[in-house]
Short mmCIF file of C-alpha atoms in Angstrom, two decimals:
data_model
loop_
_atom_site.label_atom_id
_atom_site.label_comp_id
_atom_site.label_asym_id
_atom_site.label_seq_id
_atom_site.Cartn_x
_atom_site.Cartn_y
_atom_site.Cartn_z
CA MET A 1 63.06 156.44 150.80
CA ARG A 2 65.05 158.12 148.31
CA MET A 3 68.12 155.72 149.53
CA LYS A 4 66.15 152.99 148.90
CA ALA A 5 64.36 154.10 144.77
CA ALA A 6 68.41 154.91 144.42
CA GLY A 7 69.51 151.49 145.12
CA MET A 8 66.67 150.09 143.20
CA SER A 9 67.69 151.80 139.96
CA MET A 10 71.11 150.55 140.47
CA ILE A 11 69.93 147.02 140.88
CA VAL A 12 67.48 147.36 137.78
CA ALA A 13 70.71 148.96 135.49
CA GLY A 14 72.64 146.33 136.83
CA LEU A 15 70.38 143.20 136.00
CA LEU A 16 69.70 145.03 132.28
CA ALA A 17 73.23 145.34 131.65
CA ALA A 18 73.72 141.38 132.55
CA CYS A 19 71.37 140.51 129.79
CA SER A 20 72.33 142.72 126.83
CA PRO A 21 73.72 141.34 124.25
CA SER A 22 77.25 143.36 124.66
CA SER A 23 77.87 140.75 127.72
CA THR A 24 80.43 138.32 127.25
CA PRO A 25 78.38 135.04 126.30
CA THR A 26 78.87 131.94 129.13
CA ALA A 27 80.82 129.05 126.75
CA ALA A 28 78.60 126.43 125.92
CA PRO A 29 78.93 122.80 127.86
CA ALA A 30 81.75 120.42 126.10
CA GLN A 31 80.24 118.15 123.63
CA PRO A 32 81.50 114.89 124.00
CA LEU A 33 83.86 113.54 121.14
CA ASP A 34 82.38 111.40 118.21
CA THR A 35 84.64 108.06 118.28
CA SER A 36 81.98 106.20 115.79
CA GLU A 37 84.00 104.85 112.33
CA GLN A 38 83.42 107.46 109.82
CA LYS A 39 82.89 105.78 106.48
CA THR A 40 83.33 107.58 103.17
CA PRO A 41 80.57 108.08 101.02
CA VAL A 42 79.90 105.92 98.53
CA ALA A 43 78.13 106.06 95.06
CA ASP A 44 74.98 104.26 94.75
CA PRO A 45 75.49 102.09 91.81
CA GLY A 46 71.28 101.75 91.58
CA GLU A 47 71.58 106.00 90.81
CA PRO A 48 72.49 107.01 87.23
CA VAL A 49 75.80 108.97 86.85
CA ALA A 50 73.52 111.92 85.30
CA SER A 51 71.95 112.10 88.42
CA GLY A 52 75.62 113.58 90.06
CA ASN A 53 76.04 110.30 91.31
CA THR A 54 79.35 110.64 89.37
CA PRO A 55 82.52 108.14 90.24
CA ALA A 56 85.56 109.26 92.01
CA ALA A 57 88.66 109.98 89.97
CA ALA A 58 90.13 106.58 91.06
CA ASP A 59 87.11 104.90 89.66
CA ILE A 60 87.15 106.43 86.27
CA ALA A 61 90.91 105.59 86.53
CA ALA A 62 90.03 101.89 87.10
CA ILE A 63 87.40 101.79 84.18
CA ALA A 64 89.88 103.13 81.85
CA ALA A 65 92.39 100.51 83.06
CA LEU A 66 89.67 97.29 81.81
CA ASN A 67 89.90 98.58 78.30
CA ALA A 68 93.93 99.50 78.43
CA GLN A 69 95.22 96.63 76.55
CA PHE A 70 95.37 92.45 77.02
CA ASP A 71 97.06 92.09 80.19
CA PRO A 72 97.81 88.34 81.62
CA ALA A 73 98.26 89.96 85.14
CA ARG A 74 94.71 90.98 85.41
CA ASP A 75 92.15 89.38 87.37
CA PRO A 76 89.02 89.27 84.95
CA VAL A 77 87.10 88.57 87.80
CA ALA A 78 87.73 91.66 89.82
CA ASP A 79 87.45 93.37 86.62
CA LEU A 80 84.16 92.41 85.67
CA ALA A 81 83.03 93.31 89.71
CA THR A 82 84.05 96.96 88.99
CA ALA A 83 82.54 97.02 85.17
CA LYS A 84 79.51 95.67 86.70
CA VAL A 85 79.27 98.88 89.64
CA GLU A 86 80.00 101.22 86.35
CA ALA A 87 77.27 99.63 84.28
CA GLN A 88 74.65 99.57 87.01
CA ARG A 89 75.47 103.22 87.91
CA GLY A 90 75.57 104.38 84.05
CA GLY A 91 72.36 102.15 83.40
CA LYS A 92 75.30 100.64 80.57
CA ARG A 93 75.73 96.47 79.48
CA ILE A 94 79.19 95.14 79.18
CA ILE A 95 81.17 93.77 76.35
CA LEU A 96 83.95 91.59 77.23
CA ASP A 97 86.25 91.71 74.42
CA VAL A 98 88.33 88.27 74.35
CA GLY A 99 92.21 88.43 72.79
CA GLY A 100 95.62 89.33 73.40
CA GLU A 101 98.10 91.53 72.21
CA TRP A 102 99.30 88.91 69.89
CA CYS A 103 96.00 88.92 67.86
CA PRO A 104 96.14 91.61 65.28
CA TRP A 105 92.80 91.28 64.48
CA CYS A 106 92.11 92.43 68.27
CA HIS A 107 94.52 95.44 66.95
CA LEU A 108 92.52 96.23 64.02
CA MET A 109 89.40 96.62 66.24
CA ASP A 110 90.92 98.82 68.63
CA GLY A 111 91.89 101.05 65.58
CA PHE A 112 88.63 100.94 64.18
CA ILE A 113 86.91 102.17 67.45
CA GLU A 114 88.91 104.64 68.29
CA GLY A 115 88.99 105.89 64.87
CA ASP A 116 85.72 106.16 64.40
CA ALA A 117 83.99 108.99 66.67
CA GLU A 118 80.32 108.29 65.83
CA ILE A 119 81.12 104.23 67.37
CA ARG A 120 83.11 105.24 70.07
CA SER A 121 80.98 107.95 71.19
CA PHE A 122 78.08 105.29 71.09
CA ARG A 123 80.40 102.43 72.58
CA ASP A 124 81.01 104.70 75.51
CA ALA A 125 77.25 105.94 76.37
CA ASN A 126 76.12 102.25 76.14
CA TYR A 127 79.04 99.96 77.39
CA VAL A 128 81.18 98.99 79.75
CA TRP A 129 84.66 97.64 77.40
CA MET A 130 86.05 95.01 79.59
CA LYS A 131 89.34 93.08 77.86
CA VAL A 132 89.59 89.43 79.18
CA ASN A 133 92.96 88.10 78.00
CA TYR A 134 93.47 84.95 76.18
CA SER A 135 97.08 84.01 75.54
CA GLU A 136 100.17 81.42 76.24
CA ASP A 137 101.12 83.67 79.33
CA ASN A 138 97.20 83.45 80.75
CA GLU A 139 94.13 81.51 79.44
CA ASN A 140 91.93 82.55 81.81
CA ALA A 141 90.40 79.47 81.50
CA ALA A 142 88.66 79.30 84.50
CA PHE A 143 86.89 82.56 84.00
CA LEU A 144 86.03 81.99 80.35
CA SER A 145 84.41 78.51 81.20
CA GLN A 146 81.25 80.10 82.53
CA PHE A 147 81.13 80.88 78.74
CA PRO A 148 80.08 79.85 75.33
CA ALA A 149 83.04 78.36 73.25
CA VAL A 150 85.26 80.98 71.46
CA LYS A 151 85.81 79.97 67.47
CA GLY A 152 88.24 82.61 67.25
CA TYR A 153 89.79 86.04 68.34
CA PRO A 154 88.51 88.70 69.10
CA HIS A 155 85.39 87.56 70.67
CA LEU A 156 82.81 89.63 72.54
CA PHE A 157 80.24 88.94 74.81
CA VAL A 158 77.64 91.08 75.71
CA LEU A 159 76.84 90.78 79.60
CA ASP A 160 73.87 92.62 81.45
CA ALA A 161 74.62 95.07 84.44
CA ASP A 162 74.36 92.50 86.47
CA GLY A 163 76.76 90.34 84.53
CA THR A 164 74.03 87.85 82.84
CA LEU A 165 75.24 86.88 79.72
CA LEU A 166 72.86 88.07 76.90
CA HIS A 167 74.84 87.35 73.32
CA SER A 168 78.09 85.70 72.01
CA GLN A 169 79.43 87.73 68.76
CA PHE A 170 82.22 85.74 66.51
CA THR A 171 83.64 88.88 65.19
CA GLY A 172 84.35 87.27 62.26
CA GLU A 173 80.76 88.13 60.92
CA LEU A 174 81.62 91.70 61.63
CA GLU A 175 84.57 91.74 59.35
CA ALA A 176 84.31 93.49 55.85
CA ASP A 177 84.01 91.90 53.11
CA LYS A 178 86.67 90.20 50.85
CA GLY A 179 87.57 93.14 48.36
CA GLN A 180 87.43 95.94 51.02
CA LYS A 181 90.30 97.00 53.15
CA LYS A 182 91.06 94.46 55.98
CA GLY A 183 89.05 95.46 58.69
CA TYR A 184 85.53 95.77 60.38
CA ASP A 185 82.54 96.53 58.17
CA ARG A 186 81.19 99.87 59.63
CA GLY A 187 77.52 98.96 59.13
CA ARG A 188 77.56 95.71 61.03
CA PHE A 189 79.65 96.54 63.80
CA PHE A 190 76.92 99.44 64.59
CA ALA A 191 74.28 97.16 64.19
CA PHE A 192 75.57 94.64 66.36
CA MET A 193 76.00 97.41 69.29
CA LYS A 194 73.00 99.10 68.55
CA GLN A 195 70.94 95.92 68.87
CA TRP A 196 72.50 95.13 72.11
CA ALA A 197 72.55 98.61 73.69
CA PRO A 198 70.57 98.57 76.91
CA PRO A 199 67.05 99.91 76.26
CA LYS A 200 66.85 103.37 77.48
CA ALA A 201 63.97 104.52 79.19
CA SER A 202 61.48 107.12 77.63
#
């Protein structure tokens, strides 16, 4: 009887040892390899940038290139597609700036905006600015044919975030008065930008 009791004690001790945390765990069964196509996460253009849905570095570079210069080699159809994504993502509108590197008033406008921090900040907060080349090298006639005729350069078209034309602006109306320094009138230019800025949610 004592032998049986001793044997039972050894069996119980062995079972307890097998269940103790110090015992080596058995390997989990192998999981099947996931071979499905993995897609890179894409920012939802319906969400504003402030929500944390920020563009990637490549997007930022592409957006900056829209306003870098009047380039006859650029495709305005592709550029507008990029501008629409950014406008929808940031709750902005689009301004098409039609002109060319040959155009002195185009350069005056660039210098005017870049030299005025308040106007530049307002532009960047409310618009995606996209240059459309018009020159002997490339008139972009097919692209520009969908918009009203242009009287002079630069010419500005204001579009909603989906690309719908809202306003055609002859920039001669924004120039400084005769007798003033050649360039653009700050009050008129800023009023134009404020008038066509997207309405902000309250």
